[in-house]
PDB file of C-alpha atoms in Angstrom:
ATOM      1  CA  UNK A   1       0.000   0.000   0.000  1.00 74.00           C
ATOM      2  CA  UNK A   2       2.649   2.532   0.650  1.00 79.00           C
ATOM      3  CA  UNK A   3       4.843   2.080  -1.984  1.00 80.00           C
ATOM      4  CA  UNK A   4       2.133   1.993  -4.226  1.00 82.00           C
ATOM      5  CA  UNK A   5       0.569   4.940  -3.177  1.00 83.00           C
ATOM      6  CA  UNK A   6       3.855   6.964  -3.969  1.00 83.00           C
ATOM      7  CA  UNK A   7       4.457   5.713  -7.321  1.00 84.00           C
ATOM      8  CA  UNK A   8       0.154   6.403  -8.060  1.00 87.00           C
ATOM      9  CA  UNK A   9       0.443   9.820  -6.803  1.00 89.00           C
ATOM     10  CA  UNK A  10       3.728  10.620  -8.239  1.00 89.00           C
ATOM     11  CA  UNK A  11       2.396   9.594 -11.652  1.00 90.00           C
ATOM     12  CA  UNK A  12      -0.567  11.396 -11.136  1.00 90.00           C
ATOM     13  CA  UNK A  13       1.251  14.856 -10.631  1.00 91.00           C
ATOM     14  CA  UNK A  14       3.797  14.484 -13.761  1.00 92.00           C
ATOM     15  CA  UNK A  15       0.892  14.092 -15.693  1.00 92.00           C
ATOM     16  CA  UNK A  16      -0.609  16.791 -14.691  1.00 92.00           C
ATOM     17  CA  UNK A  17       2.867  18.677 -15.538  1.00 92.00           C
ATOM     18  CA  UNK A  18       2.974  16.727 -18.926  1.00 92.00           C
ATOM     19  CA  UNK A  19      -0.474  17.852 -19.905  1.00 92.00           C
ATOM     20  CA  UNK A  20      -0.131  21.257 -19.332  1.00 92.00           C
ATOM     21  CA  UNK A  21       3.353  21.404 -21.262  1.00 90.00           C
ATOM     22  CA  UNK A  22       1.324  19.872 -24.060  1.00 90.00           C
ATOM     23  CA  UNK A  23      -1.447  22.257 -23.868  1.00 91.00           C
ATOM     24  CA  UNK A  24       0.741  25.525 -23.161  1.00 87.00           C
ATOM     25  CA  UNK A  25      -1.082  26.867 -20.145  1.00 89.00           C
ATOM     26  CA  UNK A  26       2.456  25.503 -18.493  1.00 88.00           C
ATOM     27  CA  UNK A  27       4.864  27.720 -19.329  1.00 86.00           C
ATOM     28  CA  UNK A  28       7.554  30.414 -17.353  1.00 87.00           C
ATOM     29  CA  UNK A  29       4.841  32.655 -16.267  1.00 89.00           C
ATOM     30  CA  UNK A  30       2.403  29.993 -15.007  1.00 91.00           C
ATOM     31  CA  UNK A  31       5.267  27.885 -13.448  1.00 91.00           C
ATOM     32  CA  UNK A  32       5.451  29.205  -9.845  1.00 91.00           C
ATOM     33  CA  UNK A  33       1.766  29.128  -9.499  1.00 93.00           C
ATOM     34  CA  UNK A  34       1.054  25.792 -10.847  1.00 91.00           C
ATOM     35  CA  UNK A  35       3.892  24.697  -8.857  1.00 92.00           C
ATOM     36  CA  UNK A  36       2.040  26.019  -5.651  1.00 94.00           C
ATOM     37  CA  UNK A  37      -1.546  24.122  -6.642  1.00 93.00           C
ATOM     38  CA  UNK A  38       0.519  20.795  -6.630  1.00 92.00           C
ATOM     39  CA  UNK A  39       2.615  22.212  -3.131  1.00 94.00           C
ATOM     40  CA  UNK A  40      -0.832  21.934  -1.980  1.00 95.00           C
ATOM     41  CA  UNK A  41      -1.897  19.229  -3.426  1.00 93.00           C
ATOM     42  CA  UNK A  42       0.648  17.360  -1.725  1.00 95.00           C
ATOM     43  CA  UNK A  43       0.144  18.031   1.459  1.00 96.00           C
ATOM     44  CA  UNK A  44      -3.851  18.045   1.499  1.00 96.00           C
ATOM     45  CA  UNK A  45      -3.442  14.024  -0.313  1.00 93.00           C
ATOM     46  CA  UNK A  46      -0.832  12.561   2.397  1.00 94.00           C
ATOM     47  CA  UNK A  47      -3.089  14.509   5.157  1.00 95.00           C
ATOM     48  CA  UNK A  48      -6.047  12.776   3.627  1.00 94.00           C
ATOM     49  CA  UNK A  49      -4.410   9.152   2.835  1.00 92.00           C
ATOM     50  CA  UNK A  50      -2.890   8.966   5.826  1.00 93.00           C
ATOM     51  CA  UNK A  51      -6.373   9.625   7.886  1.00 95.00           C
ATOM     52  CA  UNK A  52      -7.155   6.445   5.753  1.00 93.00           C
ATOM     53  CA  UNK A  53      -3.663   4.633   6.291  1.00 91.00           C
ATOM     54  CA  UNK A  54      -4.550   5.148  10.218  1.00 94.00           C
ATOM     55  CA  UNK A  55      -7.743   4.444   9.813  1.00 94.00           C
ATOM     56  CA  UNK A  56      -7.016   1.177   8.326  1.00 93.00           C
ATOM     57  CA  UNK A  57      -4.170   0.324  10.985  1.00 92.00           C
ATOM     58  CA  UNK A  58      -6.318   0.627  13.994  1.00 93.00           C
ATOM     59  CA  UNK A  59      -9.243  -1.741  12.404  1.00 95.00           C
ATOM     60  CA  UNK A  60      -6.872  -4.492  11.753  1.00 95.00           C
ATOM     61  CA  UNK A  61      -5.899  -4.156  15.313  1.00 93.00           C
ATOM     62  CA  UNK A  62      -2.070  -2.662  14.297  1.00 92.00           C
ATOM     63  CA  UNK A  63       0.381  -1.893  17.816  1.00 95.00           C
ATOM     64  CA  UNK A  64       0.263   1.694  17.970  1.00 94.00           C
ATOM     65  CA  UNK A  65       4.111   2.116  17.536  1.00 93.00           C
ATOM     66  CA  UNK A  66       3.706   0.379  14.048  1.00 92.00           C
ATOM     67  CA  UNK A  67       0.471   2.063  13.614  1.00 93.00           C
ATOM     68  CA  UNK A  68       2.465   5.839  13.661  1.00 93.00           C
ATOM     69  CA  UNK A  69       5.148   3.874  11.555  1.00 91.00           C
ATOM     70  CA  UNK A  70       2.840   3.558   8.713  1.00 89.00           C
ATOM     71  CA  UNK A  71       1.018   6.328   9.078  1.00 92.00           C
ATOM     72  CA  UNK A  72       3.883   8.698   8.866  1.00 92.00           C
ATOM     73  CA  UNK A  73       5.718   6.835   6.256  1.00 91.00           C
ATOM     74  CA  UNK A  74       2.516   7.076   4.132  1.00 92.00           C
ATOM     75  CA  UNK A  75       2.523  11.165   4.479  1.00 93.00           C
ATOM     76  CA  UNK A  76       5.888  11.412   3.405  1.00 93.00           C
ATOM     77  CA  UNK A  77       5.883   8.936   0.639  1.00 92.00           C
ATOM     78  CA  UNK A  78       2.790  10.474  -0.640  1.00 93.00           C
ATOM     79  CA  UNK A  79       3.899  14.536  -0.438  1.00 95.00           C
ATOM     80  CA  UNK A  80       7.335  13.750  -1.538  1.00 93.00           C
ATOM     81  CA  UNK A  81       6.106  11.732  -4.474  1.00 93.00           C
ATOM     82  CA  UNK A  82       3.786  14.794  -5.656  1.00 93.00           C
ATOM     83  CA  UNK A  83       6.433  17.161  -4.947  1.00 94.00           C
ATOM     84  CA  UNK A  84       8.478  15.239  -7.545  1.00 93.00           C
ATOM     85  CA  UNK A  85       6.058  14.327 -10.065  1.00 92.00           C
ATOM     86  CA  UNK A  86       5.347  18.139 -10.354  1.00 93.00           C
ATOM     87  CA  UNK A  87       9.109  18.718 -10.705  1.00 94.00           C
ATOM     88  CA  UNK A  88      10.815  16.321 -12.588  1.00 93.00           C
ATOM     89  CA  UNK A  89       8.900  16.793 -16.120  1.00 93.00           C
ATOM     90  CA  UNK A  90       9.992  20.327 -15.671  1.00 93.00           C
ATOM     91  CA  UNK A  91      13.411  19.075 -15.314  1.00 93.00           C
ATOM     92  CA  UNK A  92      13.482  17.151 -17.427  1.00 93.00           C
ATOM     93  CA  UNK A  93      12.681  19.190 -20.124  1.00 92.00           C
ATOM     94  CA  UNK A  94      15.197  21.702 -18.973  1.00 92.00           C
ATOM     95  CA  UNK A  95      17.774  19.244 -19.789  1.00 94.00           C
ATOM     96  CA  UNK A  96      16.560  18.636 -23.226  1.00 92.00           C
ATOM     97  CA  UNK A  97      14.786  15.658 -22.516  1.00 92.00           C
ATOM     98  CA  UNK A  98      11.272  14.397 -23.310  1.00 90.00           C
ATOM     99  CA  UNK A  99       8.878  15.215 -20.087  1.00 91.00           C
ATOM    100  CA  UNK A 100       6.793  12.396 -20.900  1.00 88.00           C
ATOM    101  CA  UNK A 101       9.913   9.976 -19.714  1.00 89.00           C
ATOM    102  CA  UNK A 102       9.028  11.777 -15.942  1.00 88.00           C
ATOM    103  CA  UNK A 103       5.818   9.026 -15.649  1.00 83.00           C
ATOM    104  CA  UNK A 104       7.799   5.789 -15.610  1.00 85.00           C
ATOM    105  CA  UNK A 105      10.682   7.194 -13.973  1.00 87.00           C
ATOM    106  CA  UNK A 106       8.646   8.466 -10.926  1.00 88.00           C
ATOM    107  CA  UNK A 107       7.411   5.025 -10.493  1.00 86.00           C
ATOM    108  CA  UNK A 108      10.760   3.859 -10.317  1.00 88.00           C
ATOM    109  CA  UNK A 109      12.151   6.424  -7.920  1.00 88.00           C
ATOM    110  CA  UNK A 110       9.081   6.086  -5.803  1.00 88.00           C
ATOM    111  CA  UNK A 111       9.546   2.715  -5.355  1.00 86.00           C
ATOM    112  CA  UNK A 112      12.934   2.873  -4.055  1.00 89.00           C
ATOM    113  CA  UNK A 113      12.369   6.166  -2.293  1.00 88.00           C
ATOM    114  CA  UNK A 114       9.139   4.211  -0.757  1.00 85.00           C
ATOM    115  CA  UNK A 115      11.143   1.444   0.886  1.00 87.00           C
ATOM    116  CA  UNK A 116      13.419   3.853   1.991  1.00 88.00           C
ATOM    117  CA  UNK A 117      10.899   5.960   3.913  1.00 85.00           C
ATOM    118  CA  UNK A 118       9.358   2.701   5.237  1.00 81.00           C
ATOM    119  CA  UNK A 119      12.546   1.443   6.399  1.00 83.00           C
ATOM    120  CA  UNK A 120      14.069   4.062   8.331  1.00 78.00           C
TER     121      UNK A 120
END
């Protein structure tokens, strides 16, 4: 579930980036603000999924200590993996390189990152 959730919300977000590349309504003068709407984003999805995560922890009957575990790995795999969704098509494309790569790679960072977080 946690992992998951990063690389799903992470693709999510660089979509959203791709698409409005695509479209044009992404462009220098529109960055900082669209940047902002995903800031937001971020946080009110990891607030909101991990309300669920908790949720979900405490009706299986999860030990508290584990219970916070997941819980806070699941906010910070989820904001982090919006926060570089949004970003990485941008960079991407700053490098010279197709945006559209962003979606697959996100999965693969997220994955990684998501064990990571879980982990430690």
């Amino acid at each position: 579930m946690l992992v998951g959730a990063g690389g799903n919300a992470g693709n999510q977000a660089s979509v959203r980036v791709i698409r409005g590349l695509a479209l044009g309504s992404l462009n220098e003068s529109t960055q900082g603000q669209f940047l902002l709407r995903e800031l937001k984003m971020a946080f009110v999805l990891s607030v909101i999924l991990s309300i669920a995560g908790f949720t979900r922890a405490i009706v299986f009957s999860t030990p508290l200590p584990e219970t916070i575990a997941i819980t806070c790995a699941l906010a910070l795999i989820v904001f982090s993996s919006i926060c570089l969704g949004a970003v990485l098509p941008l960079l991407l494309k700053k490098v010279g390189i197709d945006p559209a790569h962003s979606s697959t790679t996100i999965q693969v960072v997220m994955d990684i990152l998501g064990v990571v977080f879980t982990v430690f």
